[in-house]
mmCIF file of C-alpha atoms in Angstrom:
data_model
loop_
_atom_site.group_PDB
_atom_site.id
_atom_site.type_symbol
_atom_site.label_atom_id
_atom_site.label_comp_id
_atom_site.label_asym_id
_atom_site.label_seq_id
_atom_site.Cartn_x
_atom_site.Cartn_y
_atom_site.Cartn_z
ATOM 1 C CA MET A 1 -7.052 -0.031 -51.184
ATOM 2 C CA THR A 2 -9.295 -0.697 -48.245
ATOM 3 C CA ASP A 3 -12.431 -2.800 -48.488
ATOM 4 C CA ALA A 4 -13.789 -1.345 -45.262
ATOM 5 C CA THR A 5 -17.216 0.215 -44.973
ATOM 6 C CA LEU A 6 -17.286 3.528 -43.117
ATOM 7 C CA ARG A 7 -20.244 4.730 -41.079
ATOM 8 C CA PRO A 8 -20.903 7.392 -38.458
ATOM 9 C CA ALA A 9 -19.965 6.304 -34.965
ATOM 10 C CA CYS A 10 -22.581 5.834 -32.253
ATOM 11 C CA PRO A 11 -22.363 5.630 -28.458
ATOM 12 C CA ALA A 12 -22.633 1.821 -28.570
ATOM 13 C CA ASP A 13 -19.309 1.679 -30.458
ATOM 14 C CA TYR A 14 -17.369 2.610 -27.346
ATOM 15 C CA ASP A 15 -17.267 -0.808 -25.677
ATOM 16 C CA PRO A 16 -16.011 -2.764 -28.717
ATOM 17 C CA ILE A 17 -13.367 -0.107 -29.376
ATOM 18 C CA ALA A 18 -12.330 0.056 -25.723
ATOM 19 C CA ALA A 19 -11.866 -3.726 -25.782
ATOM 20 C CA VAL A 20 -9.221 -3.592 -28.554
ATOM 21 C CA VAL A 21 -7.545 -0.189 -28.510
ATOM 22 C CA ASP A 22 -4.720 -1.092 -26.114
ATOM 23 C CA ASP A 23 -3.871 -4.167 -28.191
ATOM 24 C CA TRP A 24 -3.981 -2.178 -31.424
ATOM 25 C CA TRP A 25 -1.618 0.429 -29.981
ATOM 26 C CA GLY A 26 0.626 -2.086 -28.241
ATOM 27 C CA ARG A 27 0.464 -0.172 -24.971
ATOM 28 C CA PRO A 28 -2.151 1.151 -22.537
ATOM 29 C CA ILE A 29 -3.860 4.066 -24.274
ATOM 30 C CA LEU A 30 -7.552 3.711 -23.345
ATOM 31 C CA ALA A 31 -7.320 6.498 -20.764
ATOM 32 C CA SER A 32 -6.887 8.914 -23.711
ATOM 33 C CA LEU A 33 -10.207 7.803 -25.162
ATOM 34 C CA PRO A 34 -12.967 8.303 -22.584
ATOM 35 C CA ARG A 35 -16.535 7.283 -23.357
ATOM 36 C CA LEU A 36 -17.616 10.932 -23.497
ATOM 37 C CA PHE A 37 -16.200 11.214 -27.030
ATOM 38 C CA PHE A 38 -18.649 8.585 -28.262
ATOM 39 C CA ASP A 39 -21.509 10.030 -26.246
ATOM 40 C CA HIS A 40 -21.021 13.626 -27.380
ATOM 41 C CA PHE A 41 -19.044 13.615 -30.645
ATOM 42 C CA HIS A 42 -20.274 10.499 -32.432
ATOM 43 C CA SER A 43 -21.912 12.462 -35.241
ATOM 44 C CA THR A 44 -18.496 13.694 -36.418
ATOM 45 C CA SER A 45 -16.657 10.446 -35.696
ATOM 46 C CA LEU A 46 -16.336 7.348 -37.876
ATOM 47 C CA VAL A 47 -16.182 3.576 -37.571
ATOM 48 C CA ALA A 48 -14.755 1.257 -40.234
ATOM 49 C CA GLU A 49 -15.857 -2.348 -40.562
ATOM 50 C CA SER A 50 -14.565 -5.139 -42.795
ATOM 51 C CA ALA A 51 -16.412 -8.444 -43.110
ATOM 52 C CA GLY A 52 -18.638 -7.387 -40.196
ATOM 53 C CA ARG A 53 -15.696 -6.748 -37.857
ATOM 54 C CA LEU A 54 -14.289 -3.518 -36.461
ATOM 55 C CA SER A 55 -11.249 -2.521 -38.518
ATOM 56 C CA GLY A 56 -10.770 1.111 -37.534
ATOM 57 C CA PHE A 57 -12.225 4.304 -36.150
ATOM 58 C CA LEU A 58 -11.660 8.048 -36.038
ATOM 59 C CA VAL A 59 -12.847 10.360 -33.272
ATOM 60 C CA GLY A 60 -13.252 13.832 -34.719
ATOM 61 C CA ILE A 61 -14.661 17.075 -33.417
ATOM 62 C CA VAL A 62 -15.842 20.255 -35.076
ATOM 63 C CA SER A 63 -14.804 22.901 -32.605
ATOM 64 C CA PRO A 64 -17.690 24.677 -30.891
ATOM 65 C CA ALA A 65 -15.317 27.518 -29.915
ATOM 66 C CA GLU A 66 -13.103 27.968 -33.003
ATOM 67 C CA LEU A 67 -15.680 28.033 -35.775
ATOM 68 C CA ASP A 68 -13.198 27.520 -38.609
ATOM 69 C CA GLN A 69 -11.485 24.505 -36.999
ATOM 70 C CA ALA A 70 -11.968 20.776 -36.629
ATOM 71 C CA TYR A 71 -9.841 18.384 -34.621
ATOM 72 C CA ILE A 72 -8.941 14.711 -34.924
ATOM 73 C CA HIS A 73 -8.654 13.417 -31.378
ATOM 74 C CA PHE A 74 -7.935 9.725 -31.875
ATOM 75 C CA VAL A 75 -7.550 7.249 -34.732
ATOM 76 C CA GLY A 76 -7.139 3.509 -34.507
ATOM 77 C CA VAL A 77 -6.637 0.916 -37.230
ATOM 78 C CA SER A 78 -6.556 -2.816 -36.611
ATOM 79 C CA PRO A 79 -3.086 -4.290 -37.198
ATOM 80 C CA GLN A 80 -4.665 -6.583 -39.831
ATOM 81 C CA ALA A 81 -6.017 -3.551 -41.743
ATOM 82 C CA ARG A 82 -2.831 -1.470 -41.781
ATOM 83 C CA ARG A 83 -1.062 -0.534 -44.990
ATOM 84 C CA ASP A 84 -4.224 -0.741 -47.101
ATOM 85 C CA GLY A 85 -5.192 2.933 -46.971
ATOM 86 C CA LEU A 86 -7.798 2.773 -44.211
ATOM 87 C CA ALA A 87 -6.269 5.562 -42.109
ATOM 88 C CA ARG A 88 -6.092 7.801 -45.196
ATOM 89 C CA THR A 89 -9.720 6.955 -46.022
ATOM 90 C CA LEU A 90 -10.841 7.795 -42.468
ATOM 91 C CA TYR A 91 -9.006 11.133 -42.591
ATOM 92 C CA GLU A 92 -10.383 12.022 -46.029
ATOM 93 C CA ARG A 93 -13.939 11.268 -44.907
ATOM 94 C CA PHE A 94 -13.422 13.408 -41.803
ATOM 95 C CA PHE A 95 -12.142 16.244 -44.008
ATOM 96 C CA GLU A 96 -15.465 16.014 -45.878
ATOM 97 C CA ILE A 97 -17.368 16.172 -42.576
ATOM 98 C CA ALA A 98 -15.337 19.204 -41.472
ATOM 99 C CA ARG A 99 -15.939 20.985 -44.779
ATOM 100 C CA GLY A 100 -19.645 20.219 -44.413
ATOM 101 C CA HIS A 101 -19.526 22.154 -41.150
ATOM 102 C CA ASP A 102 -17.713 25.071 -42.849
ATOM 103 C CA ARG A 103 -14.394 24.310 -41.163
ATOM 104 C CA ARG A 104 -11.233 25.405 -42.946
ATOM 105 C CA VAL A 105 -8.515 23.843 -40.775
ATOM 106 C CA VAL A 106 -8.040 20.404 -39.191
ATOM 107 C CA GLY A 107 -5.691 19.906 -36.261
ATOM 108 C CA ALA A 108 -4.295 16.947 -34.366
ATOM 109 C CA ILE A 109 -1.500 16.150 -31.908
ATOM 110 C CA THR A 110 0.797 13.230 -31.122
ATOM 111 C CA SER A 111 3.689 12.265 -28.912
ATOM 112 C CA PRO A 112 7.180 13.173 -30.165
ATOM 113 C CA VAL A 113 8.119 9.478 -30.041
ATOM 114 C CA ASN A 114 5.338 8.492 -32.474
ATOM 115 C CA GLN A 115 7.406 8.765 -35.635
ATOM 116 C CA ALA A 116 4.906 6.739 -37.674
ATOM 117 C CA SER A 117 2.167 9.241 -36.852
ATOM 118 C CA ILE A 118 4.400 12.199 -37.673
ATOM 119 C CA ALA A 119 5.317 10.680 -41.055
ATOM 120 C CA PHE A 120 1.668 9.833 -41.797
ATOM 121 C CA HIS A 121 0.488 13.365 -41.045
ATOM 122 C CA ARG A 122 3.204 14.810 -43.272
ATOM 123 C CA ARG A 123 2.051 12.539 -46.115
ATOM 124 C CA MET A 124 -1.521 13.738 -45.507
ATOM 125 C CA GLY A 125 -0.453 17.370 -45.995
ATOM 126 C CA PHE A 126 -0.323 18.507 -42.377
ATOM 127 C CA ALA A 127 2.172 21.111 -41.249
ATOM 128 C CA VAL A 128 4.186 19.703 -38.344
ATOM 129 C CA ARG A 129 5.220 21.879 -35.407
ATOM 130 C CA GLY A 130 7.172 20.911 -32.348
ATOM 131 C CA PRO A 131 7.698 19.266 -30.110
ATOM 132 C CA VAL A 132 5.859 22.075 -28.365
ATOM 133 C CA PRO A 133 7.183 22.279 -24.787
ATOM 134 C CA ASP A 134 4.595 21.723 -22.056
ATOM 135 C CA TYR A 135 1.761 21.595 -24.621
ATOM 136 C CA ASN A 136 -0.276 19.281 -22.415
ATOM 137 C CA GLY A 137 1.030 20.507 -19.048
ATOM 138 C CA PRO A 138 4.486 20.629 -17.497
ATOM 139 C CA GLY A 139 6.780 18.041 -19.017
ATOM 140 C CA HIS A 140 4.230 16.905 -21.620
ATOM 141 C CA ASP A 141 5.642 18.049 -24.949
ATOM 142 C CA LEU A 142 3.606 17.206 -28.045
ATOM 143 C CA ILE A 143 3.807 17.481 -31.808
ATOM 144 C CA VAL A 144 1.069 19.700 -33.264
ATOM 145 C CA PHE A 145 -0.387 19.126 -36.731
ATOM 146 C CA GLU A 146 -2.459 21.550 -38.795
ATOM 147 C CA ARG A 147 -3.876 21.145 -42.287
ATOM 148 C CA PRO A 148 -5.907 23.608 -44.305
ATOM 149 C CA LEU A 149 -8.971 22.232 -46.078
#
């Protein structure tokens, strides 16, 4: 079980997260996480800290257009904090946030090659669809996840 403390994100969290996210993912991924998410969606996003250090984060959105839906845009967990339940804890806290905003469904997406993410989402109760051809433009197939709350 994780010993991390979770708190709401704030705009100032962007720089420390941007500094580590490529290393945590093992490839360049920062372009998928622009600062605007921390400027505009921090109240529904989370940061996890252990012993005063960043150990994970979740960027989540309650949809302003689909009033029954919420969306998990990006999740990162430090390699040192993996396998202790932190990702599950971040998701469960976001589910609480989504319910607090009267959302009934949470969605997410991932690349078809991210088998660890697909397996994790299945364990978390998400329905898995895809790969959906051209989901993110021509030639950009993605896996789509959806979970009722």
